[in-house]
Coordinates of C-alpha atoms (C1' of nucleotides) in Angstrom, one line a residue:
Chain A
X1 CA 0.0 0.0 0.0
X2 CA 1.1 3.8 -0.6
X3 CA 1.2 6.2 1.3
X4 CA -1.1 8.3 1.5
X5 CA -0.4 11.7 -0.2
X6 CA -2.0 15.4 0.0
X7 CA -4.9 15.9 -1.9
X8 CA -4.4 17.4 -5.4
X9 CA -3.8 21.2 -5.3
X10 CA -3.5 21.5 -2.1
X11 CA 0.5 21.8 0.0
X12 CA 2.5 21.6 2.5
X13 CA 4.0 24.9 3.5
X14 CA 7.3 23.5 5.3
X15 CA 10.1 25.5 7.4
X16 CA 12.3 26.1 4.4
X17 CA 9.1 28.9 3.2
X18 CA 6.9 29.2 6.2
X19 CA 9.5 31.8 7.6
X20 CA 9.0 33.9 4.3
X21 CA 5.3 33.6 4.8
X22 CA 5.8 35.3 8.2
X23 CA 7.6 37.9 7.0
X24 CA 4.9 38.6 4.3
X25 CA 2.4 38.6 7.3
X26 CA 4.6 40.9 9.4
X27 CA 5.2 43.5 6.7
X28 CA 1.5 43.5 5.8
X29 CA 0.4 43.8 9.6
X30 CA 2.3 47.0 10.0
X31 CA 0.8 48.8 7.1
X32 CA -2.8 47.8 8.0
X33 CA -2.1 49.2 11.4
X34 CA -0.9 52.1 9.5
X35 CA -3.6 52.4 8.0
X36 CA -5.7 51.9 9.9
X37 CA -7.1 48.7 9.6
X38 CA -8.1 46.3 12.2
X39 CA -7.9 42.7 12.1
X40 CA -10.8 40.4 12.0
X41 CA -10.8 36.1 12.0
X42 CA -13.3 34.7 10.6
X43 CA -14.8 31.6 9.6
X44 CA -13.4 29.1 7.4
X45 CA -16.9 28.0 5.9
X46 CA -20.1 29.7 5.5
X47 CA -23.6 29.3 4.6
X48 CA -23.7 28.2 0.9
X49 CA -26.4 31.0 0.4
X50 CA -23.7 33.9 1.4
X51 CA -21.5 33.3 -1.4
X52 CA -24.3 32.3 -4.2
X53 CA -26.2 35.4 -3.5
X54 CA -23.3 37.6 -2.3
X55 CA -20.8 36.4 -5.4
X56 CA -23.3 35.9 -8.0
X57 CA -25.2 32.8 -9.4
X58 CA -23.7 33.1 -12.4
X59 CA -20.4 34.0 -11.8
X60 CA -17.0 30.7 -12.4
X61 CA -16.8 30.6 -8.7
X62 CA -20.1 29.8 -7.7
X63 CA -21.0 27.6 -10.9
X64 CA -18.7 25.5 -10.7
X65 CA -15.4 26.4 -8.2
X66 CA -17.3 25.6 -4.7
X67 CA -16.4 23.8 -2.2
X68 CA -20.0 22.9 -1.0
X69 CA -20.7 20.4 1.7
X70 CA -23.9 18.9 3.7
X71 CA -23.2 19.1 7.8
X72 CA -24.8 16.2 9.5
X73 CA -27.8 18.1 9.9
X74 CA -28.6 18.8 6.1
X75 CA -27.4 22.5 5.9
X76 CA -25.4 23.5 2.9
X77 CA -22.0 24.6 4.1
X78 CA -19.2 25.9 1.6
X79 CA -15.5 26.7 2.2
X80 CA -15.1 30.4 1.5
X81 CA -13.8 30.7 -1.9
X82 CA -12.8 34.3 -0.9
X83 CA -13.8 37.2 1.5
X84 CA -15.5 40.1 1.0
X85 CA -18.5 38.4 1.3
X86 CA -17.7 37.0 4.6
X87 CA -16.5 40.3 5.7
X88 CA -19.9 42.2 5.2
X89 CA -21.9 39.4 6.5
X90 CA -19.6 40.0 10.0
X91 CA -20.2 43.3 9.4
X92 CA -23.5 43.2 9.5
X93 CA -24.3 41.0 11.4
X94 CA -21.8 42.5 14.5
X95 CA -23.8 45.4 13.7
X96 CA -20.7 47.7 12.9
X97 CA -22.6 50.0 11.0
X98 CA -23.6 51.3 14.1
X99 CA -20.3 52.0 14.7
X100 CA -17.3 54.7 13.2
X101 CA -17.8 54.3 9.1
X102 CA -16.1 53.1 7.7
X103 CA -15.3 49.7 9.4
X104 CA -11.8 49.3 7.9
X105 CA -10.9 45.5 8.6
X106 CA -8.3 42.9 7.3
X107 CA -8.3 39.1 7.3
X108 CA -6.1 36.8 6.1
X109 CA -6.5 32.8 5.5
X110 CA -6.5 30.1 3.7
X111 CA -9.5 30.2 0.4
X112 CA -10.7 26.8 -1.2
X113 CA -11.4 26.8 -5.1
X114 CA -11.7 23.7 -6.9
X115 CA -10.0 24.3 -10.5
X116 CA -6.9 22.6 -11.9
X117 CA -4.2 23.5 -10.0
X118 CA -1.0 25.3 -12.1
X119 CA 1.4 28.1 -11.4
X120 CA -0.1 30.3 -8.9
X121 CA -3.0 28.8 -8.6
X122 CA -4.0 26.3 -5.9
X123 CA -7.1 24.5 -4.3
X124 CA -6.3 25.9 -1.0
X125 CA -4.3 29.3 -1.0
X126 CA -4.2 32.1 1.3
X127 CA -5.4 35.4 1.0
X128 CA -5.1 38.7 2.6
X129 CA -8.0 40.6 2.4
X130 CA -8.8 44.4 3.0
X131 CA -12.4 45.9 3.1
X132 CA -13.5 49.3 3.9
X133 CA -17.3 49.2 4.3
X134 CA -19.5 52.3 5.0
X135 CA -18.9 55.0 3.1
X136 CA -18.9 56.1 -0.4
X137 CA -16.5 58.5 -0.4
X138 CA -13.8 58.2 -3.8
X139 CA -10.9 58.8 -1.5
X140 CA -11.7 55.4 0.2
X141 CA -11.0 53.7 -3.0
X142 CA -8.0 55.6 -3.4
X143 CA -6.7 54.8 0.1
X144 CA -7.6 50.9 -0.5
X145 CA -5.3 50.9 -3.9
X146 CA -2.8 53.2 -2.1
X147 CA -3.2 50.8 0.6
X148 CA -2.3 47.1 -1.6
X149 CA 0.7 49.9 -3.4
X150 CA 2.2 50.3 -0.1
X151 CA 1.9 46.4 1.1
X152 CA 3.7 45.8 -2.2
X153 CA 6.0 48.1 -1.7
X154 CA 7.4 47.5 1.7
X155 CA 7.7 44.4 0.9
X156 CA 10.3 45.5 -1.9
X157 CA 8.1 44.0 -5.3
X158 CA 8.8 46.2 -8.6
X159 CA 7.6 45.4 -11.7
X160 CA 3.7 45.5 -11.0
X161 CA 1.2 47.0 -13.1
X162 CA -1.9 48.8 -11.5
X163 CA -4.9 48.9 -13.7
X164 CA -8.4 50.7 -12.8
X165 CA -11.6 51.1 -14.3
X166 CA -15.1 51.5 -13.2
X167 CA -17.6 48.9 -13.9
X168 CA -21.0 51.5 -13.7
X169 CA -23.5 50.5 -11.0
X170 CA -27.2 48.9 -11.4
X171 CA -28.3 52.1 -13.6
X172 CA -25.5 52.2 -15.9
X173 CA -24.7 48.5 -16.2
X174 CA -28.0 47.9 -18.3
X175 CA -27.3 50.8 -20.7
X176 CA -23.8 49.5 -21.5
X177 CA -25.0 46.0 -22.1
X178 CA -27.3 47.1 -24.4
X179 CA -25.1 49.1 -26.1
X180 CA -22.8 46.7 -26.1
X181 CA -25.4 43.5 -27.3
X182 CA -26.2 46.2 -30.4
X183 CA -23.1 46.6 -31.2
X184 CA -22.3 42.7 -31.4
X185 CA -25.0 41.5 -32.6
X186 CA -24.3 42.1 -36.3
X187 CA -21.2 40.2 -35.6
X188 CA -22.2 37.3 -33.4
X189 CA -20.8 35.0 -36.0
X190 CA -17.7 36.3 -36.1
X191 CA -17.2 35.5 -32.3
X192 CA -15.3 32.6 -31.1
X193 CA -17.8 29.8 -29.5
X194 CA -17.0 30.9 -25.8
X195 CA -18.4 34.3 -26.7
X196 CA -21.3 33.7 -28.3
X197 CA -22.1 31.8 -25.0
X198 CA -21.5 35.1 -23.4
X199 CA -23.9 37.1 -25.5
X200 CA -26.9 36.6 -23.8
X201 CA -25.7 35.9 -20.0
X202 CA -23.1 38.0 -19.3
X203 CA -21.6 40.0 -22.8
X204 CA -19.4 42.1 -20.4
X205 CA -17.2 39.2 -20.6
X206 CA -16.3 39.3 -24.2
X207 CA -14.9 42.5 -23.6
X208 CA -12.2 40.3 -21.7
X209 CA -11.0 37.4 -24.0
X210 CA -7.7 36.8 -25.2
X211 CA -8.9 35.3 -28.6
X212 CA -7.3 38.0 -30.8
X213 CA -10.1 38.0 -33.5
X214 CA -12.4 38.8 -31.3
X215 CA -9.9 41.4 -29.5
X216 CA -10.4 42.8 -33.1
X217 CA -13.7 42.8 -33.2
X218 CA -14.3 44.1 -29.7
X219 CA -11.8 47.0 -30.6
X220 CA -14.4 49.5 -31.1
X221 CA -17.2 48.4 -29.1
X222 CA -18.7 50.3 -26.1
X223 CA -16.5 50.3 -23.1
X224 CA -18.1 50.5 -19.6
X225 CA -16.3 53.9 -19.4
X226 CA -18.1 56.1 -22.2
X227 CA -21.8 54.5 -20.8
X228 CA -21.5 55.5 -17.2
X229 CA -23.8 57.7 -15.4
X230 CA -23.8 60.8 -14.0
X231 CA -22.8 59.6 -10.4
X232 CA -20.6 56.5 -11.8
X233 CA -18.5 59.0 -13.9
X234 CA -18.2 61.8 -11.4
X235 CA -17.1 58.9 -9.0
X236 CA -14.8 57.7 -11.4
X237 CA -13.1 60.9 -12.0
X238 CA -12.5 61.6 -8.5
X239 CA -10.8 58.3 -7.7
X240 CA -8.5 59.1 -10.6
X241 CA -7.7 62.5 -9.4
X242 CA -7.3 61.3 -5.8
X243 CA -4.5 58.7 -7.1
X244 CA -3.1 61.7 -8.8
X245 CA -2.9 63.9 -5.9
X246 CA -1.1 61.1 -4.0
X247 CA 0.8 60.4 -6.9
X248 CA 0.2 56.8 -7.4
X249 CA 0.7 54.9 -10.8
X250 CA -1.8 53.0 -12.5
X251 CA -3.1 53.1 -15.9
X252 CA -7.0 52.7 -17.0
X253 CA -8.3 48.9 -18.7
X254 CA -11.5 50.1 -19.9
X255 CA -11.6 45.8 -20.3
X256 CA -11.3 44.9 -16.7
X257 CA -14.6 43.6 -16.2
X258 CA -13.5 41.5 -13.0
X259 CA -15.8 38.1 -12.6
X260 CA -17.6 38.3 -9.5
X261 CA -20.9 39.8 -9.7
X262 CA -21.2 42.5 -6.8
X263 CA -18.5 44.7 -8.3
X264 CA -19.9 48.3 -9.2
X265 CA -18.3 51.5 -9.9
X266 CA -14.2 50.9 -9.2
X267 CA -12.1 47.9 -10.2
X268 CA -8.9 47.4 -10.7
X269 CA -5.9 44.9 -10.1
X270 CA -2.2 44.5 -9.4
X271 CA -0.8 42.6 -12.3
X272 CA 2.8 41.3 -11.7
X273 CA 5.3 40.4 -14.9
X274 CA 7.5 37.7 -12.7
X275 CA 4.1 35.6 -12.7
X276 CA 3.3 32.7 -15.3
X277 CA -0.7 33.2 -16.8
X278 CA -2.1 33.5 -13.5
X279 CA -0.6 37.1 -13.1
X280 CA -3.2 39.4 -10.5
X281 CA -1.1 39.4 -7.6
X282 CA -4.2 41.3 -5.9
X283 CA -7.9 42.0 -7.4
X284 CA -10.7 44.7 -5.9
X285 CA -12.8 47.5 -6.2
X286 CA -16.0 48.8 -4.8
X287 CA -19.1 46.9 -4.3
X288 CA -22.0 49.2 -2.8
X289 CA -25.0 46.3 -3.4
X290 CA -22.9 43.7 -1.5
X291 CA -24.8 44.1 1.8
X292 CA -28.2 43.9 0.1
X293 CA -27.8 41.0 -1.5
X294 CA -27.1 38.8 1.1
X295 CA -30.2 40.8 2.9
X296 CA -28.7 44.0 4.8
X297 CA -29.1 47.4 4.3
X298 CA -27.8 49.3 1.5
X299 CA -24.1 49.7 2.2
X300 CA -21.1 50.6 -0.1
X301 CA -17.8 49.1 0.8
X302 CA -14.4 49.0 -1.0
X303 CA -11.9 46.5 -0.5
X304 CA -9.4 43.7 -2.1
X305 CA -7.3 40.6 -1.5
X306 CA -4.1 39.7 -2.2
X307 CA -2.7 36.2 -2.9
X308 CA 0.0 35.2 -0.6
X309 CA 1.4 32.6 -2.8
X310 CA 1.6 35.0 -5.7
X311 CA 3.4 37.7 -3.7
X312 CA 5.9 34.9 -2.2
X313 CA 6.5 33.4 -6.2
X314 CA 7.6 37.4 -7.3
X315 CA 8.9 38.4 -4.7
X316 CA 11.5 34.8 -5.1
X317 CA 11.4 35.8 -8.9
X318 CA 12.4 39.1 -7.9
X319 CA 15.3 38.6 -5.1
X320 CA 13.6 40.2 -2.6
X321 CA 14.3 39.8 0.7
X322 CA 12.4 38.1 3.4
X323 CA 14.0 39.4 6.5
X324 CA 16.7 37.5 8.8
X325 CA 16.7 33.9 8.4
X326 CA 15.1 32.4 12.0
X327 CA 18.4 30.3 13.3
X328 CA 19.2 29.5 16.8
X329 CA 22.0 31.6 18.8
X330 CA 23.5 28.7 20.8
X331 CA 24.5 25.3 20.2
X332 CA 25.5 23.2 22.9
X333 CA 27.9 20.7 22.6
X334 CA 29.0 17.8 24.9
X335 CA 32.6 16.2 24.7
X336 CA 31.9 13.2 26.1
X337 CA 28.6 11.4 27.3
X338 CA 29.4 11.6 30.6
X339 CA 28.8 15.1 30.4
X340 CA 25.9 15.6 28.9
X341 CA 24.1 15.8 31.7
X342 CA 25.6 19.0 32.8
X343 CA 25.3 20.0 29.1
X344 CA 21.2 19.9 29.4
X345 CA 21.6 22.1 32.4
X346 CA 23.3 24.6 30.6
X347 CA 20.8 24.3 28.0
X348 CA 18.1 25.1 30.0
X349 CA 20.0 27.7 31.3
X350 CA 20.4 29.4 28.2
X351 CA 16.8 28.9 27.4
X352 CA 15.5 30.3 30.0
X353 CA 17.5 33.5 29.6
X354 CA 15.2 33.9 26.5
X355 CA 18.3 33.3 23.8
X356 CA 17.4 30.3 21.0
X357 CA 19.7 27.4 22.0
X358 CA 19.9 23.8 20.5
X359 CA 21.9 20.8 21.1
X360 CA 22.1 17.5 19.4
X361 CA 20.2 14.0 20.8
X362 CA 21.6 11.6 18.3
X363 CA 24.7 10.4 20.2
X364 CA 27.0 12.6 17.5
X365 CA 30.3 11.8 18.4
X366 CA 32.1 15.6 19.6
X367 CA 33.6 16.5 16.0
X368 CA 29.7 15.5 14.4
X369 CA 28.1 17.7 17.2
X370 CA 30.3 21.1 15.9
X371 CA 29.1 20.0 12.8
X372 CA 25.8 20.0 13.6
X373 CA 26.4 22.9 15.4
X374 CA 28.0 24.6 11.8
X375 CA 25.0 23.7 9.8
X376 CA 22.4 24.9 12.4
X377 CA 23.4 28.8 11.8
X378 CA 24.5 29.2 15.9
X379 CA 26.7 31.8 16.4
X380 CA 28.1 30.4 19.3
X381 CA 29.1 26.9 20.2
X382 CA 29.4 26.3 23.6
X383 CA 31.6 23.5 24.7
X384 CA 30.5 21.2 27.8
X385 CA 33.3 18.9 29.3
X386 CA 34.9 17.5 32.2
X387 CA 37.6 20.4 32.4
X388 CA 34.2 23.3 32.3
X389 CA 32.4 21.1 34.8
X390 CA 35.1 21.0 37.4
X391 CA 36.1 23.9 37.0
X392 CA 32.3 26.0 37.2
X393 CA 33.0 27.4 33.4
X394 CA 31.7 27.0 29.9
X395 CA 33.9 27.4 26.5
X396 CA 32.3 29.8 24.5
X397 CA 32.8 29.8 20.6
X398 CA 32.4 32.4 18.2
X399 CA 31.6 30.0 15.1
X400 CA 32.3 32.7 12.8
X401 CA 35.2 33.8 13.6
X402 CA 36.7 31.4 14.9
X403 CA 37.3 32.7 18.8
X404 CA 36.7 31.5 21.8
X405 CA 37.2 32.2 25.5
X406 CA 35.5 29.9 29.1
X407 CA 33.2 32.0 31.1
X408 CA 31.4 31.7 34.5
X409 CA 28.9 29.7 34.7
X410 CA 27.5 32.9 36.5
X411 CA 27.7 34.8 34.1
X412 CA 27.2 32.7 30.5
X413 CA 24.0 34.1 30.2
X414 CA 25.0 37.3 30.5
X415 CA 27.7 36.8 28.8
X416 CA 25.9 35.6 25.4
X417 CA 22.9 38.6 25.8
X418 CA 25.5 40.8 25.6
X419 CA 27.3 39.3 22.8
X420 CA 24.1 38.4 20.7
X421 CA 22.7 42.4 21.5
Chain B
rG29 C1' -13.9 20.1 -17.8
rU30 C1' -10.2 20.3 -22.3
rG31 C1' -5.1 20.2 -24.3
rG32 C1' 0.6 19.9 -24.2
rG33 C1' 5.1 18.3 -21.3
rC34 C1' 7.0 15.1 -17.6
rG35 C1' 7.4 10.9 -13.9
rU36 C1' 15.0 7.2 -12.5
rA37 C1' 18.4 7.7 -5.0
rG38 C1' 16.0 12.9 0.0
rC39 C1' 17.1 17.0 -4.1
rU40 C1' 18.9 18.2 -9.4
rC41 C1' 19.8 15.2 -13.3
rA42 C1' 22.8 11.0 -16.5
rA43 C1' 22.2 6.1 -18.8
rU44 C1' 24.9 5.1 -26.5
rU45 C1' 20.1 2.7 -32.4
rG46 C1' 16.0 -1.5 -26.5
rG47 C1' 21.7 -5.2 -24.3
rU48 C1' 26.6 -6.9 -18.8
rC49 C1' 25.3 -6.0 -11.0
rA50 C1' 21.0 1.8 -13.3
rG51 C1' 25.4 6.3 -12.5
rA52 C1' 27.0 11.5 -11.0
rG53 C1' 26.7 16.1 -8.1
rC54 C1' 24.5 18.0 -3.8
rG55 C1' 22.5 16.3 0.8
rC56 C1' 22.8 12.5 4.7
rU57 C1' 25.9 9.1 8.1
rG58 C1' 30.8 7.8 9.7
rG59 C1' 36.1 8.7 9.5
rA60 C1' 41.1 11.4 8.5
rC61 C1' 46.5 9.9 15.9
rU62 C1' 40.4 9.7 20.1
rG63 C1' 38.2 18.2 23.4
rU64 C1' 36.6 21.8 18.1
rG65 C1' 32.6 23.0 12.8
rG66 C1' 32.7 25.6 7.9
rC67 C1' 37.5 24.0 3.1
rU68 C1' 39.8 19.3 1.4
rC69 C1' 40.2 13.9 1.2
rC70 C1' 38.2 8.8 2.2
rA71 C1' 34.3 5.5 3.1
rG72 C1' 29.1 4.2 3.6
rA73 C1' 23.8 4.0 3.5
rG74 C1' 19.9 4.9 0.0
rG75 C1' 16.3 3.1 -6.1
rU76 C1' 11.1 -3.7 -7.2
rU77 C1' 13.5 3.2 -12.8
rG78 C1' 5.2 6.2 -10.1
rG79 C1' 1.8 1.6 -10.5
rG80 C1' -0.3 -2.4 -13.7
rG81 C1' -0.3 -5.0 -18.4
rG82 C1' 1.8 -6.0 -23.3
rU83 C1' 5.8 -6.6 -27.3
rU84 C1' 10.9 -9.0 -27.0
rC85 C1' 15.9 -13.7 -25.9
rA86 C1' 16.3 -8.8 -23.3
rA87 C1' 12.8 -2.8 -21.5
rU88 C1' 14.6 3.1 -17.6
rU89 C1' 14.4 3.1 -23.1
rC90 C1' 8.8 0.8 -27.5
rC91 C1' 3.0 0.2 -27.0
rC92 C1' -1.6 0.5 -23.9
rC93 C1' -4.1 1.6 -19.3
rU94 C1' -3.9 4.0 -14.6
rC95 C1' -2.2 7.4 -10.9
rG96 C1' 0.5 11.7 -10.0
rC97 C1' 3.1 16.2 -11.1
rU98 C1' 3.5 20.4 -14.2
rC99 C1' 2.2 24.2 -17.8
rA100 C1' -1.7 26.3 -20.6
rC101 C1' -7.1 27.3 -21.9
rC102 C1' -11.5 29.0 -18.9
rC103 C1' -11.4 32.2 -14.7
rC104 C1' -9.0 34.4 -11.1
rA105 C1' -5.5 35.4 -5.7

RNA sequence: GUGGGCGUAGCUCAAUUGGUCAGAGCGCUGGACUGUGGCUCCAGAGGUUGGGGGUUCAAUUCCCCUCGCUCACCCCA
């Protein structure tokens, strides 16, 4: 019999990357704090009803990218295939909109999809997610793209693209389709078979394939843009002035027509080049009929979510740099077994003191223990024997350069803070 | 769901037109006058070549099935 292996698309996050995923988490922390965002935890599955009806019937990851389970009493449970939805049903429901508006809160966590796994894209991958939910204001948008530019920043990624466009709300949508299904129509032929799927259920979509003939033919249709109401368009021009003022990048895809349903007014993504196909490094926008979908009050909200595998993969691609590597200080080595006794007290010792100290439990002979001691990353070996235990002391080495020098037992600890400061 | 590529030691890869006990580097374990690592040298462990079937005197190499990985389409983080 074999063994039995993860399930497809799903990993194994093991020491030699989980300390980079920290780092990621620390660096993204600190700029939510910064600005101003809160964190939240929140449930790993939901209702089945919150994401049909909050993400759209119609949209991939409802159709057919679920995760959707019975419990043992017959309700209909799914895994959260992302989390804005979640997010507004907390915030709702923790009635926050009684609260300061907008509740700005961040989450991060594992998301389940199921779709064939391939670079950057996974069954189970993590997310952090940002939502702003309670006001309308343009400059909340601009502060939520600001706020992903800044996470990508710090973090040290170049190379990203930051597109933007506005998507229209219930009364402009409906005029653009139209316009758009007029334009097409005379050339539903000419469409490749996906599209003319599209046509009737959701012709926003054609605006977005890759086929080039019908990139051709889509050329001169009616983008969401030049439809837009009044409101939509006066909206749309202020978040583009906003990034102006604060001098963020970002260049306008009047094709970004991003596929779940309760998008309105603002899109945009983070595209990075060091990706493979599956290049959005981080997708959002505003969605103001969120809350009433899954049965609240009218309530806009802005937010997005990041991929944590996808910043990990560029940031490798690019050299960044994920902080100090997480090594212990201290190795402890024994000369002989009769003293290894005395070298777990001293281990403890050093423990205790708050400094990371390791020693080896396979019976190493001396010379394998300062080679374990080499390969662990210590900075200091510290040497355990007859002559040290008689004598109240402790052989301190400096594995880097080379030096070393006995100390008090008294004092080791002292000794190695300072050292280590 | 559809298509391409690939599955040989823990890892990265070799193995002539199918032909002797399937190799190397790295890693791992041990050792180089027995209380000192990183460099060097020596030795060792480790593979039913993803699994199953077929063709053949002979299969890692050819054919079929299956499982898995990977990249892409769709869509997105």
């Amino acid at each position: 019999m074999s063994i039995i292996r993860a399930p497809r698309g799903v990993r194994d996050i093991l020491p030699e990357e989980s300390w980079k995923w920290e780092y990621v988490f620390a660096v993204t922390r600190k700029v939510a704090g910064d600005f101003g965002y809160r964190e939240v935890h929140l449930p790993v599955f939901e209702h089945t009803e919150l994401f049909s009806r909050g993400v759209g019937e119609t949209t991939d990851v409802v159709e057919k990218e679920m995760y959707t389970f019975e419990d043992r009493s017959g309700r209909s449970l799914t895994l959260r295939p992302e989390l804005s939805a979640s997010m507004v049903r907390s915030y709702l429901e923790n009635r926050m909109d009684k609260q300061h508006q907008p509740a700005k809160l961040w989450s991060a966590g594992p998301m389940f999809r199921y779709e064939r796994p391939q670079k950057g894209r996974y069954r189970q991958f993590w997310q952090i997610d940002f939502e702003a939910i309670g006001s309308q204001d343009p400059y909340v948008d601009v502060e939520s793209i600001e706020l992903s530019l800044e996470v990508f920043r710090r973090l040290g990624l170049s190379n990203l693209e930051v597109v933007v466009n506005s998507v229209g709300c219930p009364v402009c949508r409906p005029v653009h389709k139209n316009a758009l299904q007029d334009f097409l129509r005379p050339r539903l032929d000419q469409l490749c078979e996906t599209c003319q799927g599209r046509f009737d259920r959701n012709p926003l979509r054609i605006l977005d394939c890759k086929n080039p003939s019908c990139r051709a033919l889509t050329d001169k249709a009616p983008d969401t843009i030049s439809c837009l109401c009044d409101e939509c368009s006066e909206h749309f021009d202020r978040v583009k002035g906003g990034l102006n003022r604060i001098g963020a990048s970002y260049s306008i895809d009047n094709r970004l027509v991003r596929g779940l349903d309760y998008y309105t007014k603002t899109a945009y993504e983070v595209l990075s080049g060091d990706l493979g196909a599956q290049n959005a490094v981080c997708g959002g926008g505003r969605y103001d009929n969120l809350a009433e979908s899954i049965g609240g009050p009218h309530t806009p909200g802005v937010g997005f979510a990041t991929g944590v595998e996808r910043i990990i993969l560029t940031m490798e691609q690019q050299g960044c740099s994920f902080g100090k590597t997480p090594n212990i200080d201290v190795f402890v080595v024994f000369t002989n077994p009769s003293s290894k006794d005395e070298a777990v007290s001293v281990l403890y010792g050093i423990r205790r003191a708050g400094i990371a100290a390791d020693m080896d439990y396979t019976g190493k002979s001396f010379k394998a223990q300062f080679k374990a001691a080499g390969g662990s990353g210590a900075l200091y070996a510290c040497v355990i024997g007859p002559e040290e235990i008689s004598s109240g002391r402790a052989t301190i080495k400096d594995l880097v350069s080379g030096e070393q020098e006995t100390v008090s037992r008294d004092v080791l600890t002292v000794f190695l803070e300072a050292r280590l400061r």
